[in-house]
Structure formats: structure tokens, C-alpha cells
PDB file of C-alpha atoms in Angstrom:
ATOM      1  CA  UNK A  91     -11.390 -25.770  -4.855  1.00 45.00           C
ATOM      2  CA  UNK A  92      -8.970 -24.142  -2.207  1.00 67.00           C
ATOM      3  CA  UNK A  93      -6.562 -21.600  -1.487  1.00 80.00           C
ATOM      4  CA  UNK A  94      -3.017 -22.511  -0.969  1.00 81.00           C
ATOM      5  CA  UNK A  95      -0.428 -20.730   0.908  1.00 82.00           C
ATOM      6  CA  UNK A  96       2.988 -21.357  -0.478  1.00 82.00           C
ATOM      7  CA  UNK A  97       6.124 -20.083   0.171  1.00 79.00           C
ATOM      8  CA  UNK A  98       5.792 -17.770  -2.695  1.00 78.00           C
ATOM      9  CA  UNK A  99       2.472 -16.544  -2.191  1.00 81.00           C
ATOM     10  CA  UNK A 100      -1.293 -17.627  -2.305  1.00 90.00           C
ATOM     11  CA  UNK A 101      -2.420 -19.959  -4.987  1.00 90.00           C
ATOM     12  CA  UNK A 102      -5.930 -20.604  -6.070  1.00 86.00           C
ATOM     13  CA  UNK A 103      -5.837 -24.761  -6.150  1.00 75.00           C
ATOM     14  CA  UNK A 104      -6.618 -26.385  -9.378  1.00 75.00           C
ATOM     15  CA  UNK A 105      -5.574 -23.172 -11.376  1.00 82.00           C
ATOM     16  CA  UNK A 106      -2.165 -21.541 -12.291  1.00 87.00           C
ATOM     17  CA  UNK A 107      -3.287 -18.195 -10.587  1.00 93.00           C
ATOM     18  CA  UNK A 108      -1.207 -16.754  -8.009  1.00 95.00           C
ATOM     19  CA  UNK A 109      -2.094 -14.057  -6.054  1.00 95.00           C
ATOM     20  CA  UNK A 110       0.751 -11.483  -4.865  1.00 94.00           C
ATOM     21  CA  UNK A 111       3.327 -14.223  -5.479  1.00 92.00           C
ATOM     22  CA  UNK A 112       7.040 -12.664  -5.001  1.00 85.00           C
ATOM     23  CA  UNK A 113       8.792 -15.499  -6.881  1.00 88.00           C
ATOM     24  CA  UNK A 114       8.278 -16.445 -10.282  1.00 90.00           C
ATOM     25  CA  UNK A 115       5.099 -18.223 -11.095  1.00 92.00           C
ATOM     26  CA  UNK A 116       3.031 -19.054 -14.549  1.00 93.00           C
ATOM     27  CA  UNK A 117       0.494 -16.652 -13.533  1.00 95.00           C
ATOM     28  CA  UNK A 118       0.048 -14.206 -10.747  1.00 96.00           C
ATOM     29  CA  UNK A 119      -2.450 -11.130 -10.135  1.00 96.00           C
ATOM     30  CA  UNK A 120      -0.253  -8.318  -8.695  1.00 96.00           C
ATOM     31  CA  UNK A 121      -2.775  -6.034  -6.342  1.00 97.00           C
ATOM     32  CA  UNK A 122      -0.121  -3.224  -6.319  1.00 95.00           C
ATOM     33  CA  UNK A 123       3.662  -2.294  -7.315  1.00 94.00           C
ATOM     34  CA  UNK A 124       5.092  -2.264  -3.908  1.00 93.00           C
ATOM     35  CA  UNK A 125       8.531  -4.403  -3.693  1.00 84.00           C
ATOM     36  CA  UNK A 126       7.003  -7.071  -1.524  1.00 85.00           C
ATOM     37  CA  UNK A 127       4.091  -8.128  -3.944  1.00 87.00           C
ATOM     38  CA  UNK A 128       5.629  -8.218  -7.323  1.00 83.00           C
ATOM     39  CA  UNK A 129       7.596 -10.484  -9.093  1.00 88.00           C
ATOM     40  CA  UNK A 130       9.068 -11.646 -12.390  1.00 90.00           C
ATOM     41  CA  UNK A 131       6.132 -13.805 -13.619  1.00 93.00           C
ATOM     42  CA  UNK A 132       5.558 -15.433 -17.054  1.00 93.00           C
ATOM     43  CA  UNK A 133       2.028 -13.648 -17.011  1.00 95.00           C
ATOM     44  CA  UNK A 134       0.941 -10.669 -14.786  1.00 96.00           C
ATOM     45  CA  UNK A 135      -2.600  -9.739 -14.205  1.00 97.00           C
ATOM     46  CA  UNK A 136      -2.805  -5.779 -12.829  1.00 97.00           C
ATOM     47  CA  UNK A 137      -4.058  -2.550 -13.361  1.00 98.00           C
ATOM     48  CA  UNK A 138      -2.365  -0.771 -16.131  1.00 98.00           C
ATOM     49  CA  UNK A 139      -0.706   1.951 -13.660  1.00 98.00           C
ATOM     50  CA  UNK A 140       0.912  -1.374 -11.464  1.00 97.00           C
ATOM     51  CA  UNK A 141       1.984  -2.577 -14.800  1.00 97.00           C
ATOM     52  CA  UNK A 142       3.819   0.740 -15.607  1.00 97.00           C
ATOM     53  CA  UNK A 143       5.206   1.025 -11.598  1.00 97.00           C
ATOM     54  CA  UNK A 144       6.466  -2.685 -12.320  1.00 94.00           C
ATOM     55  CA  UNK A 145       8.163  -1.903 -15.581  1.00 95.00           C
ATOM     56  CA  UNK A 146       9.807   1.167 -13.442  1.00 95.00           C
ATOM     57  CA  UNK A 147      10.911  -1.100 -10.700  1.00 92.00           C
ATOM     58  CA  UNK A 148      11.924  -4.091 -12.545  1.00 90.00           C
ATOM     59  CA  UNK A 149      12.606  -3.878 -15.940  1.00 92.00           C
ATOM     60  CA  UNK A 150      10.366  -5.034 -19.052  1.00 92.00           C
ATOM     61  CA  UNK A 151       7.331  -7.321 -17.737  1.00 92.00           C
ATOM     62  CA  UNK A 152       6.775 -10.460 -19.575  1.00 89.00           C
ATOM     63  CA  UNK A 153       3.393 -10.864 -20.977  1.00 93.00           C
ATOM     64  CA  UNK A 154       1.387  -8.357 -19.285  1.00 95.00           C
ATOM     65  CA  UNK A 155      -2.244  -8.771 -18.718  1.00 96.00           C
ATOM     66  CA  UNK A 156      -3.618  -5.262 -18.073  1.00 97.00           C
ATOM     67  CA  UNK A 157      -7.033  -5.144 -16.474  1.00 98.00           C
ATOM     68  CA  UNK A 158      -9.392  -2.367 -15.827  1.00 98.00           C
ATOM     69  CA  UNK A 159     -11.410  -2.010 -12.845  1.00 98.00           C
ATOM     70  CA  UNK A 160     -14.876  -3.213 -12.983  1.00 97.00           C
ATOM     71  CA  UNK A 161     -14.408  -5.145 -16.201  1.00 97.00           C
ATOM     72  CA  UNK A 162     -14.951  -8.747 -15.722  1.00 97.00           C
ATOM     73  CA  UNK A 163     -12.820 -11.286 -17.708  1.00 97.00           C
ATOM     74  CA  UNK A 164     -12.832 -14.916 -18.144  1.00 95.00           C
ATOM     75  CA  UNK A 165      -9.643 -17.282 -17.226  1.00 93.00           C
ATOM     76  CA  UNK A 166     -10.569 -20.695 -18.061  1.00 91.00           C
ATOM     77  CA  UNK A 167     -13.988 -21.549 -15.970  1.00 92.00           C
ATOM     78  CA  UNK A 168     -13.283 -18.705 -13.543  1.00 94.00           C
ATOM     79  CA  UNK A 169     -14.510 -14.743 -14.142  1.00 96.00           C
ATOM     80  CA  UNK A 170     -12.203 -12.625 -12.761  1.00 97.00           C
ATOM     81  CA  UNK A 171     -12.584  -8.462 -11.836  1.00 98.00           C
ATOM     82  CA  UNK A 172     -10.355  -6.249 -10.648  1.00 98.00           C
ATOM     83  CA  UNK A 173     -11.979  -3.201  -7.960  1.00 98.00           C
ATOM     84  CA  UNK A 174      -9.994  -0.464  -6.464  1.00 98.00           C
ATOM     85  CA  UNK A 175      -8.171  -0.929  -3.116  1.00 98.00           C
ATOM     86  CA  UNK A 176      -7.272   2.586  -2.058  1.00 98.00           C
ATOM     87  CA  UNK A 177      -3.712   1.302  -0.871  1.00 97.00           C
ATOM     88  CA  UNK A 178      -1.610   3.333  -3.711  1.00 97.00           C
ATOM     89  CA  UNK A 179      -2.452   4.567  -7.481  1.00 98.00           C
ATOM     90  CA  UNK A 180      -3.299   1.583  -9.316  1.00 98.00           C
ATOM     91  CA  UNK A 181      -3.812  -0.579  -6.133  1.00 98.00           C
ATOM     92  CA  UNK A 182      -6.676  -3.492  -6.608  1.00 98.00           C
ATOM     93  CA  UNK A 183      -8.444  -6.094  -5.179  1.00 98.00           C
ATOM     94  CA  UNK A 184      -9.217  -9.472  -7.077  1.00 98.00           C
ATOM     95  CA  UNK A 185     -12.635 -10.907  -7.374  1.00 97.00           C
ATOM     96  CA  UNK A 186     -13.053 -14.356  -8.391  1.00 96.00           C
ATOM     97  CA  UNK A 187     -16.302 -16.131  -9.359  1.00 94.00           C
ATOM     98  CA  UNK A 188     -16.327 -19.775  -9.305  1.00 89.00           C
ATOM     99  CA  UNK A 189     -18.541 -21.509 -11.866  1.00 89.00           C
ATOM    100  CA  UNK A 190     -20.910 -22.526  -9.332  1.00 88.00           C
ATOM    101  CA  UNK A 191     -21.221 -18.602  -8.463  1.00 92.00           C
ATOM    102  CA  UNK A 192     -19.426 -18.675  -5.389  1.00 92.00           C
ATOM    103  CA  UNK A 193     -17.324 -15.288  -4.927  1.00 95.00           C
ATOM    104  CA  UNK A 194     -13.941 -14.949  -3.746  1.00 95.00           C
ATOM    105  CA  UNK A 195     -12.261 -11.543  -2.735  1.00 96.00           C
ATOM    106  CA  UNK A 196      -8.333 -10.943  -2.300  1.00 96.00           C
ATOM    107  CA  UNK A 197      -8.284  -7.501  -1.010  1.00 97.00           C
ATOM    108  CA  UNK A 198      -4.623  -7.045  -1.452  1.00 95.00           C
ATOM    109  CA  UNK A 199      -3.173  -3.994   1.011  1.00 96.00           C
ATOM    110  CA  UNK A 200      -6.217  -2.346   1.505  1.00 97.00           C
ATOM    111  CA  UNK A 201      -6.912   1.596   2.551  1.00 97.00           C
ATOM    112  CA  UNK A 202     -10.792   3.124   3.071  1.00 96.00           C
ATOM    113  CA  UNK A 203      -9.898   6.613   3.820  1.00 95.00           C
ATOM    114  CA  UNK A 204     -10.159   9.257   0.871  1.00 94.00           C
ATOM    115  CA  UNK A 205      -6.583   9.562  -0.538  1.00 96.00           C
ATOM    116  CA  UNK A 206      -5.456  12.367  -2.790  1.00 97.00           C
ATOM    117  CA  UNK A 207      -3.592  10.145  -5.097  1.00 98.00           C
ATOM    118  CA  UNK A 208      -4.981   6.725  -5.269  1.00 98.00           C
ATOM    119  CA  UNK A 209      -8.501   5.369  -6.702  1.00 98.00           C
ATOM    120  CA  UNK A 210     -10.992   5.292  -3.733  1.00 98.00           C
ATOM    121  CA  UNK A 211     -11.431   1.827  -2.419  1.00 98.00           C
ATOM    122  CA  UNK A 212     -14.567  -0.290  -3.404  1.00 98.00           C
ATOM    123  CA  UNK A 213     -16.313  -2.510  -1.448  1.00 98.00           C
ATOM    124  CA  UNK A 214     -16.102  -6.156  -2.911  1.00 98.00           C
ATOM    125  CA  UNK A 215     -18.886  -8.037  -2.038  1.00 98.00           C
ATOM    126  CA  UNK A 216     -18.270 -12.014  -1.629  1.00 97.00           C
ATOM    127  CA  UNK A 217     -18.829 -14.832  -0.264  1.00 96.00           C
ATOM    128  CA  UNK A 218     -15.412 -15.544   1.198  1.00 94.00           C
ATOM    129  CA  UNK A 219     -13.050 -12.740   1.699  1.00 96.00           C
ATOM    130  CA  UNK A 220      -9.250 -12.977   1.978  1.00 96.00           C
ATOM    131  CA  UNK A 221      -8.250  -9.570   3.852  1.00 97.00           C
ATOM    132  CA  UNK A 222      -4.832  -7.931   4.724  1.00 95.00           C
ATOM    133  CA  UNK A 223      -4.346  -7.799   8.375  1.00 97.00           C
ATOM    134  CA  UNK A 224      -1.075  -5.387   8.582  1.00 96.00           C
ATOM    135  CA  UNK A 225      -2.972  -3.282  11.358  1.00 98.00           C
ATOM    136  CA  UNK A 226      -5.107  -5.818  12.156  1.00 98.00           C
ATOM    137  CA  UNK A 227      -4.568  -5.491  16.044  1.00 98.00           C
ATOM    138  CA  UNK A 228      -7.079  -3.009  18.126  1.00 98.00           C
ATOM    139  CA  UNK A 229      -4.408  -0.789  19.094  1.00 97.00           C
ATOM    140  CA  UNK A 230      -4.239   0.653  15.337  1.00 98.00           C
ATOM    141  CA  UNK A 231      -6.648   3.340  15.478  1.00 98.00           C
ATOM    142  CA  UNK A 232      -5.290   6.142  12.638  1.00 98.00           C
ATOM    143  CA  UNK A 233      -6.849   9.566  13.747  1.00 96.00           C
ATOM    144  CA  UNK A 234      -8.349  11.687  10.591  1.00 95.00           C
ATOM    145  CA  UNK A 235      -5.708  12.006   7.664  1.00 93.00           C
ATOM    146  CA  UNK A 236      -6.559  15.530   7.455  1.00 94.00           C
ATOM    147  CA  UNK A 237      -5.562  16.338  10.941  1.00 97.00           C
ATOM    148  CA  UNK A 238      -2.073  14.461  10.354  1.00 98.00           C
ATOM    149  CA  UNK A 239      -1.371  16.105   7.033  1.00 98.00           C
ATOM    150  CA  UNK A 240      -2.532  19.420   9.250  1.00 98.00           C
ATOM    151  CA  UNK A 241       0.272  18.605  11.603  1.00 98.00           C
ATOM    152  CA  UNK A 242       2.909  17.650   9.304  1.00 98.00           C
ATOM    153  CA  UNK A 243       2.581  21.012   7.337  1.00 98.00           C
ATOM    154  CA  UNK A 244       2.595  22.818  10.812  1.00 98.00           C
ATOM    155  CA  UNK A 245       6.080  20.760  11.454  1.00 98.00           C
ATOM    156  CA  UNK A 246       7.246  21.722   8.352  1.00 98.00           C
ATOM    157  CA  UNK A 247       6.803  25.506   8.599  1.00 98.00           C
ATOM    158  CA  UNK A 248       7.809  25.774  11.658  1.00 98.00           C
ATOM    159  CA  UNK A 249      11.224  24.408  11.095  1.00 98.00           C
ATOM    160  CA  UNK A 250      11.621  26.320   7.610  1.00 98.00           C
ATOM    161  CA  UNK A 251      10.408  29.624   9.416  1.00 98.00           C
ATOM    162  CA  UNK A 252      13.916  28.487  11.696  1.00 98.00           C
ATOM    163  CA  UNK A 253      15.905  28.094   8.689  1.00 97.00           C
ATOM    164  CA  UNK A 254      16.115  24.566   9.541  1.00 98.00           C
ATOM    165  CA  UNK A 255      15.603  22.159   6.100  1.00 98.00           C
ATOM    166  CA  UNK A 256      12.538  19.770   7.074  1.00 98.00           C
ATOM    167  CA  UNK A 257      12.899  16.194   5.741  1.00 98.00           C
ATOM    168  CA  UNK A 258       9.990  13.802   5.581  1.00 98.00           C
ATOM    169  CA  UNK A 259      10.980  10.251   5.093  1.00 98.00           C
ATOM    170  CA  UNK A 260       8.698   7.943   3.348  1.00 97.00           C
ATOM    171  CA  UNK A 261       8.833   4.925   0.746  1.00 93.00           C
ATOM    172  CA  UNK A 262       9.487   6.118  -2.678  1.00 96.00           C
ATOM    173  CA  UNK A 263       6.342   4.741  -4.119  1.00 97.00           C
ATOM    174  CA  UNK A 264       2.554   5.720  -2.506  1.00 96.00           C
ATOM    175  CA  UNK A 265       2.613   7.369   0.648  1.00 95.00           C
ATOM    176  CA  UNK A 266       5.578  10.156  -0.347  1.00 98.00           C
ATOM    177  CA  UNK A 267       3.421  10.943  -3.448  1.00 98.00           C
ATOM    178  CA  UNK A 268       0.234  11.758  -1.493  1.00 98.00           C
ATOM    179  CA  UNK A 269       2.170  13.779   1.147  1.00 98.00           C
ATOM    180  CA  UNK A 270       3.870  15.878  -1.960  1.00 98.00           C
ATOM    181  CA  UNK A 271       0.615  15.942  -3.402  1.00 98.00           C
ATOM    182  CA  UNK A 272      -0.939  17.573  -0.151  1.00 98.00           C
ATOM    183  CA  UNK A 273       2.124  19.829   0.619  1.00 98.00           C
ATOM    184  CA  UNK A 274       2.189  21.015  -2.763  1.00 98.00           C
ATOM    185  CA  UNK A 275      -1.512  21.866  -2.992  1.00 98.00           C
ATOM    186  CA  UNK A 276      -0.641  24.247   0.391  1.00 98.00           C
ATOM    187  CA  UNK A 277       1.685  26.356  -1.407  1.00 98.00           C
ATOM    188  CA  UNK A 278       4.931  24.521  -0.567  1.00 98.00           C
ATOM    189  CA  UNK A 279       7.726  23.666  -2.579  1.00 98.00           C
ATOM    190  CA  UNK A 280       9.370  20.078  -2.849  1.00 98.00           C
ATOM    191  CA  UNK A 281      12.843  18.670  -3.484  1.00 98.00           C
ATOM    192  CA  UNK A 282      12.584  14.869  -3.552  1.00 98.00           C
ATOM    193  CA  UNK A 283      15.100  12.179  -3.833  1.00 98.00           C
ATOM    194  CA  UNK A 284      15.476  10.748  -7.237  1.00 98.00           C
ATOM    195  CA  UNK A 285      13.541   7.178  -6.609  1.00 97.00           C
ATOM    196  CA  UNK A 286      10.641   9.206  -5.222  1.00 98.00           C
ATOM    197  CA  UNK A 287      10.878  11.857  -7.902  1.00 98.00           C
ATOM    198  CA  UNK A 288      10.950   9.540 -10.709  1.00 98.00           C
ATOM    199  CA  UNK A 289       7.706   7.867  -9.478  1.00 98.00           C
ATOM    200  CA  UNK A 290       6.041  11.443  -8.720  1.00 98.00           C
ATOM    201  CA  UNK A 291       6.892  12.005 -12.452  1.00 98.00           C
ATOM    202  CA  UNK A 292       5.052   8.397 -13.156  1.00 98.00           C
ATOM    203  CA  UNK A 293       2.152   9.799 -11.052  1.00 98.00           C
ATOM    204  CA  UNK A 294       1.964  12.749 -13.210  1.00 98.00           C
ATOM    205  CA  UNK A 295       1.646  10.851 -16.447  1.00 98.00           C
ATOM    206  CA  UNK A 296      -0.979   8.546 -15.018  1.00 98.00           C
ATOM    207  CA  UNK A 297      -3.170  11.459 -14.452  1.00 98.00           C
ATOM    208  CA  UNK A 298      -1.890  12.535 -10.766  1.00 98.00           C
ATOM    209  CA  UNK A 299       0.488  15.473 -11.430  1.00 98.00           C
ATOM    210  CA  UNK A 300       2.209  17.087  -8.537  1.00 98.00           C
ATOM    211  CA  UNK A 301       3.226  20.293  -8.691  1.00 97.00           C
ATOM    212  CA  UNK A 302       6.226  22.833  -7.587  1.00 97.00           C
ATOM    213  CA  UNK A 303       8.721  19.725  -7.028  1.00 98.00           C
ATOM    214  CA  UNK A 304      12.256  19.107  -8.727  1.00 98.00           C
ATOM    215  CA  UNK A 305      14.543  15.850  -8.310  1.00 98.00           C
ATOM    216  CA  UNK A 306      17.267  16.494  -5.087  1.00 98.00           C
ATOM    217  CA  UNK A 307      20.992  17.163  -6.525  1.00 96.00           C
ATOM    218  CA  UNK A 308      22.369  17.459  -3.354  1.00 94.00           C
ATOM    219  CA  UNK A 309      21.233  20.967  -2.206  1.00 95.00           C
ATOM    220  CA  UNK A 310      17.984  22.360  -0.489  1.00 97.00           C
ATOM    221  CA  UNK A 311      16.937  25.754  -1.286  1.00 97.00           C
ATOM    222  CA  UNK A 312      15.610  27.897   1.056  1.00 97.00           C
ATOM    223  CA  UNK A 313      11.661  27.499   1.278  1.00 97.00           C
ATOM    224  CA  UNK A 314      11.701  23.838  -0.058  1.00 98.00           C
ATOM    225  CA  UNK A 315      10.772  20.517   1.941  1.00 98.00           C
ATOM    226  CA  UNK A 316      13.156  17.441   1.159  1.00 98.00           C
ATOM    227  CA  UNK A 317      11.479  14.147   0.637  1.00 98.00           C
ATOM    228  CA  UNK A 318      13.916  11.216   1.224  1.00 98.00           C
ATOM    229  CA  UNK A 319      13.624   7.105   1.572  1.00 97.00           C
ATOM    230  CA  UNK A 320      14.437   5.692   4.652  1.00 95.00           C
ATOM    231  CA  UNK A 321      17.208   3.778   3.466  1.00 94.00           C
ATOM    232  CA  UNK A 322      18.969   6.495   1.537  1.00 95.00           C
ATOM    233  CA  UNK A 323      19.009   8.737   5.042  1.00 94.00           C
ATOM    234  CA  UNK A 324      20.549   5.584   6.751  1.00 92.00           C
ATOM    235  CA  UNK A 325      22.902   5.310   4.098  1.00 93.00           C
ATOM    236  CA  UNK A 326      24.367   8.860   4.780  1.00 93.00           C
ATOM    237  CA  UNK A 327      22.575  10.846   2.312  1.00 93.00           C
ATOM    238  CA  UNK A 328      21.722  13.645   4.586  1.00 95.00           C
ATOM    239  CA  UNK A 329      24.961  13.826   6.412  1.00 92.00           C
ATOM    240  CA  UNK A 330      25.776  17.082   4.546  1.00 91.00           C
ATOM    241  CA  UNK A 331      22.491  19.203   4.919  1.00 95.00           C
ATOM    242  CA  UNK A 332      22.718  20.813   8.377  1.00 95.00           C
ATOM    243  CA  UNK A 333      20.767  22.430  10.087  1.00 97.00           C
ATOM    244  CA  UNK A 334      17.846  19.819   9.402  1.00 97.00           C
ATOM    245  CA  UNK A 335      14.605  18.142  10.897  1.00 98.00           C
ATOM    246  CA  UNK A 336      13.654  14.828  10.013  1.00 98.00           C
ATOM    247  CA  UNK A 337      10.248  13.125  10.194  1.00 98.00           C
ATOM    248  CA  UNK A 338       8.808   9.871   9.322  1.00 98.00           C
ATOM    249  CA  UNK A 339       5.427   8.789   7.739  1.00 98.00           C
ATOM    250  CA  UNK A 340       4.439   5.880   9.009  1.00 97.00           C
ATOM    251  CA  UNK A 341       1.363   4.051  10.506  1.00 97.00           C
ATOM    252  CA  UNK A 342       4.145   2.488  13.095  1.00 97.00           C
ATOM    253  CA  UNK A 343       4.423   5.846  14.644  1.00 97.00           C
ATOM    254  CA  UNK A 344       1.222   4.600  16.741  1.00 97.00           C
ATOM    255  CA  UNK A 345       4.104   2.513  18.438  1.00 96.00           C
ATOM    256  CA  UNK A 346       5.204   5.290  20.672  1.00 92.00           C
ATOM    257  CA  UNK A 347       8.676   7.101  20.352  1.00 87.00           C
ATOM    258  CA  UNK A 348      10.333   3.986  19.399  1.00 93.00           C
ATOM    259  CA  UNK A 349       8.911   4.286  15.888  1.00 94.00           C
ATOM    260  CA  UNK A 350      10.878   7.586  15.245  1.00 96.00           C
ATOM    261  CA  UNK A 351      13.789   5.963  16.330  1.00 94.00           C
ATOM    262  CA  UNK A 352      13.920   2.930  14.403  1.00 94.00           C
ATOM    263  CA  UNK A 353      13.850   5.282  11.600  1.00 94.00           C
ATOM    264  CA  UNK A 354      16.220   7.708  12.616  1.00 93.00           C
ATOM    265  CA  UNK A 355      14.036  10.370  12.681  1.00 97.00           C
ATOM    266  CA  UNK A 356      13.226  13.139  15.157  1.00 97.00           C
ATOM    267  CA  UNK A 357       9.479  12.496  15.384  1.00 98.00           C
ATOM    268  CA  UNK A 358       6.736  10.518  13.368  1.00 98.00           C
ATOM    269  CA  UNK A 359       3.640  11.047  11.981  1.00 98.00           C
ATOM    270  CA  UNK A 360       1.060   8.558  11.804  1.00 98.00           C
ATOM    271  CA  UNK A 361       0.311   8.441   8.033  1.00 96.00           C
ATOM    272  CA  UNK A 362      -0.489   5.323   6.713  1.00 96.00           C
ATOM    273  CA  UNK A 363      -1.928   3.832   3.379  1.00 95.00           C
ATOM    274  CA  UNK A 364      -3.427   0.815   4.988  1.00 97.00           C
ATOM    275  CA  UNK A 365      -6.601   0.301   7.036  1.00 98.00           C
ATOM    276  CA  UNK A 366      -6.524   0.219  10.726  1.00 98.00           C
ATOM    277  CA  UNK A 367      -8.009  -2.637  12.380  1.00 98.00           C
ATOM    278  CA  UNK A 368     -11.687  -0.977  12.956  1.00 98.00           C
ATOM    279  CA  UNK A 369     -11.910  -0.149   9.234  1.00 98.00           C
ATOM    280  CA  UNK A 370     -11.194  -3.585   8.417  1.00 98.00           C
ATOM    281  CA  UNK A 371     -13.559  -4.939  10.408  1.00 98.00           C
ATOM    282  CA  UNK A 372     -16.230  -2.754   9.123  1.00 98.00           C
ATOM    283  CA  UNK A 373     -15.105  -3.410   5.224  1.00 98.00           C
ATOM    284  CA  UNK A 374     -15.208  -7.280   6.264  1.00 98.00           C
ATOM    285  CA  UNK A 375     -19.072  -6.572   7.428  1.00 98.00           C
ATOM    286  CA  UNK A 376     -19.687  -4.216   4.401  1.00 98.00           C
ATOM    287  CA  UNK A 377     -18.672  -7.277   1.845  1.00 98.00           C
ATOM    288  CA  UNK A 378     -21.447  -9.528   3.223  1.00 98.00           C
ATOM    289  CA  UNK A 379     -18.809 -12.852   3.670  1.00 97.00           C
ATOM    290  CA  UNK A 380     -19.783 -15.831   5.151  1.00 96.00           C
ATOM    291  CA  UNK A 381     -16.129 -16.809   5.610  1.00 95.00           C
ATOM    292  CA  UNK A 382     -12.980 -14.900   6.053  1.00 96.00           C
ATOM    293  CA  UNK A 383      -9.623 -15.572   5.951  1.00 95.00           C
ATOM    294  CA  UNK A 384      -7.136 -12.983   7.628  1.00 96.00           C
ATOM    295  CA  UNK A 385      -3.827 -12.860   5.846  1.00 92.00           C
ATOM    296  CA  UNK A 386      -0.401 -11.007   6.872  1.00 89.00           C
ATOM    297  CA  UNK A 387       0.888  -8.694   9.787  1.00 92.00           C
ATOM    298  CA  UNK A 388      -1.797  -9.505  12.779  1.00 97.00           C
ATOM    299  CA  UNK A 389      -3.868 -12.213  11.389  1.00 96.00           C
ATOM    300  CA  UNK A 390      -4.799 -13.754  14.369  1.00 97.00           C
ATOM    301  CA  UNK A 391      -5.513 -10.610  16.295  1.00 98.00           C
ATOM    302  CA  UNK A 392      -8.085  -9.109  13.763  1.00 98.00           C
ATOM    303  CA  UNK A 393      -9.571 -12.685  13.157  1.00 98.00           C
ATOM    304  CA  UNK A 394     -10.002 -12.945  16.830  1.00 98.00           C
ATOM    305  CA  UNK A 395     -11.840  -9.337  17.008  1.00 98.00           C
ATOM    306  CA  UNK A 396     -13.913 -10.391  14.231  1.00 98.00           C
ATOM    307  CA  UNK A 397     -15.023 -13.706  15.719  1.00 98.00           C
ATOM    308  CA  UNK A 398     -15.960 -11.449  18.802  1.00 98.00           C
ATOM    309  CA  UNK A 399     -18.327  -9.146  16.498  1.00 96.00           C
ATOM    310  CA  UNK A 400     -20.018 -12.443  15.310  1.00 97.00           C
ATOM    311  CA  UNK A 401     -17.783 -12.797  11.928  1.00 98.00           C
ATOM    312  CA  UNK A 402     -16.475 -16.425  10.884  1.00 97.00           C
ATOM    313  CA  UNK A 403     -12.980 -15.544  10.590  1.00 97.00           C
ATOM    314  CA  UNK A 404     -10.083 -17.571  10.721  1.00 95.00           C
ATOM    315  CA  UNK A 405      -6.126 -16.680   9.964  1.00 94.00           C
ATOM    316  CA  UNK A 406      -4.027 -18.084   7.399  1.00 87.00           C
ATOM    317  CA  UNK A 407      -0.927 -19.359   9.183  1.00 66.00           C
ATOM    318  CA  UNK A 408       1.901 -21.812   7.915  1.00 45.00           C
ATOM    319  CA  UNK A 409       1.933 -23.014   4.186  1.00 41.00           C
ATOM    320  CA  UNK A 410      -1.138 -25.181   3.901  1.00 39.00           C
ATOM    321  CA  UNK A 411      -4.108 -26.026   1.799  1.00 39.00           C
ATOM    322  CA  UNK A 412      -7.475 -24.644   3.348  1.00 40.00           C
ATOM    323  CA  UNK A 413     -10.721 -25.491   1.920  1.00 41.00           C
ATOM    324  CA  UNK A 414     -12.782 -22.701   0.907  1.00 38.00           C
ATOM    325  CA  UNK A 415     -16.727 -22.307   1.298  1.00 38.00           C
TER     326      UNK A 415
END
């Protein structure tokens, strides 16, 4: 058996199963509902939460195959099991067990720190690990999340005291809801761009309520914190608000001051829903995998770091077939 890196995503050779394919396939596992991981497949394996978010984003999902965490099921000769990935609500890893007992794990996007809005990641023991490498370069070492959220809160309150509208930029699904959960829990009132607010309402329906929020209608009341998407901000959605101060929540904040400028923000805070380099290495060791494939992002750099620590790791490169085990 092998894994093939095709133009529309990874595929387990000899099976119809794709992994986070972005173009239509007969069957794909979808690890989570961010736009760069979803597609209109003939059949989709995912958690119920991910399927709900996909329906919100794409419309009706054809032939959904919802799977709960930790409950193995059969796909022909293979046994499949979904495990929490900690990335966003409903995100999952996939463990595939072959007929010969060999275990293959695909992590999708992974976050190993405690989250206010996502299920805690679980170590998926395996023989071969395919691990995401978005922040796989050693320069990415995220500070403690509570510390960063504390800095965000201080920044917000400082501007509110001055009568300035604090605007936090984040993508509509995932990171924004976690920041909203934190700030509402600290007693702050929130107003959110419609795309962020709609997802936050879905979070509540899925058991993760976010209090003290309303949908942005063009105005911000005194004392409210505004959540906005970077795209809507670039399109002039904030032009009528003044005075305002803008911060972006992104792991790329560790790249320096240029990160804020790229988003048109005044400041960037290193809030990420991905694991950093050291965390990815620790996770790989914890799985017990004898063979590791790094995938996406800084795949070459992460594989090099892992090899330096005695792990058998290599990067998935251009589309080609790679033998597993």
C-alpha cells in the first residue's frame, strides 16, 4: 500500500480514500472545515461538527458520513478511526489500520495546547505518521496562550479607556471564536462581522456558547470589541469607524513587525490554532511512529529537525507515489 500526493490532495493508493482533498473526489476524509481543506465530494467522512460547518460554507453536503471520535468503523479491508486534533471545533485526525495491522495516522492541522473552543488533541499511536508542518520551522516557538490572550485583553481595554474602537482581525472559523470566548468570559461585550457571528452561533448550537455578542450592523457601541475578517477589512469595511485601532491574531506574528503590516493592522499577536515546531516534534515522538512524513508548510525544515533528534522523517514533496512502511 502507498500514499499518493496528487494535485487535489493525498490519496491512499489502491483505495478511493482521499485526505483533505480540495477538488471533488469519490470519497474524502475532511479533517476540519477551513476552506483549504474542504471540497464537494461524492462522499465525505468527517465529524458531525465539521459537516455542519461545511454545510454552512458550501451548502448541502452530498452523502455525508459522520463519524464520532474514538469509534472505529470499516471501509472495505481497512479500519478507520477519528481522533481529536485540537485545531478548531470538530477537527480530527484519521487513523487507518491495514489488514496486516499496520497503523497510519494523518493529523490534518494540529494544535496541542488547551483550547477554549476545540476538543483536546489526542495522541494517535501509529507506525507511520503523516503530520502537518505549517509552523514546522524552528523559529516558530509560540508563547503560552494564556499569556498572549492576556496581552490581547490589555490592548483591548487600553483602547476602550481612550474611546478608541478595538478591532481584532481573525478568520471567520476557529481562531475568532476562541478569542471571543476568552474576552466574553472576561466580561467584555463583543460585536462581530456577520461571517464570524454566524459561525459563533453555530458554535453555540454545537455546545460551545459564546456570550455577550451581537452581529455587526455598521455601528459599534461604547465598550464593545469588534471582530472582523482580514478580507472584509481590506475591502473597506472599517472605513467608517474612527477612531479605531486594529490588531491581527496570527501565528505569523512571530515573523516580526511586517506581519501586522501584511494584514493592514497596527499590531499582531501570536495567537495560533496550529502547533509550533517543538510541539510537532514532541507529538511525533509520542505517537511511536517508526516512519514520519511531514506535509505542507515547512515540511523540509521539520523533517530535518526530526532527523536531528533521531526520528525517521522525510518531507512529502511534489506529487508522486511514496511507499509506506
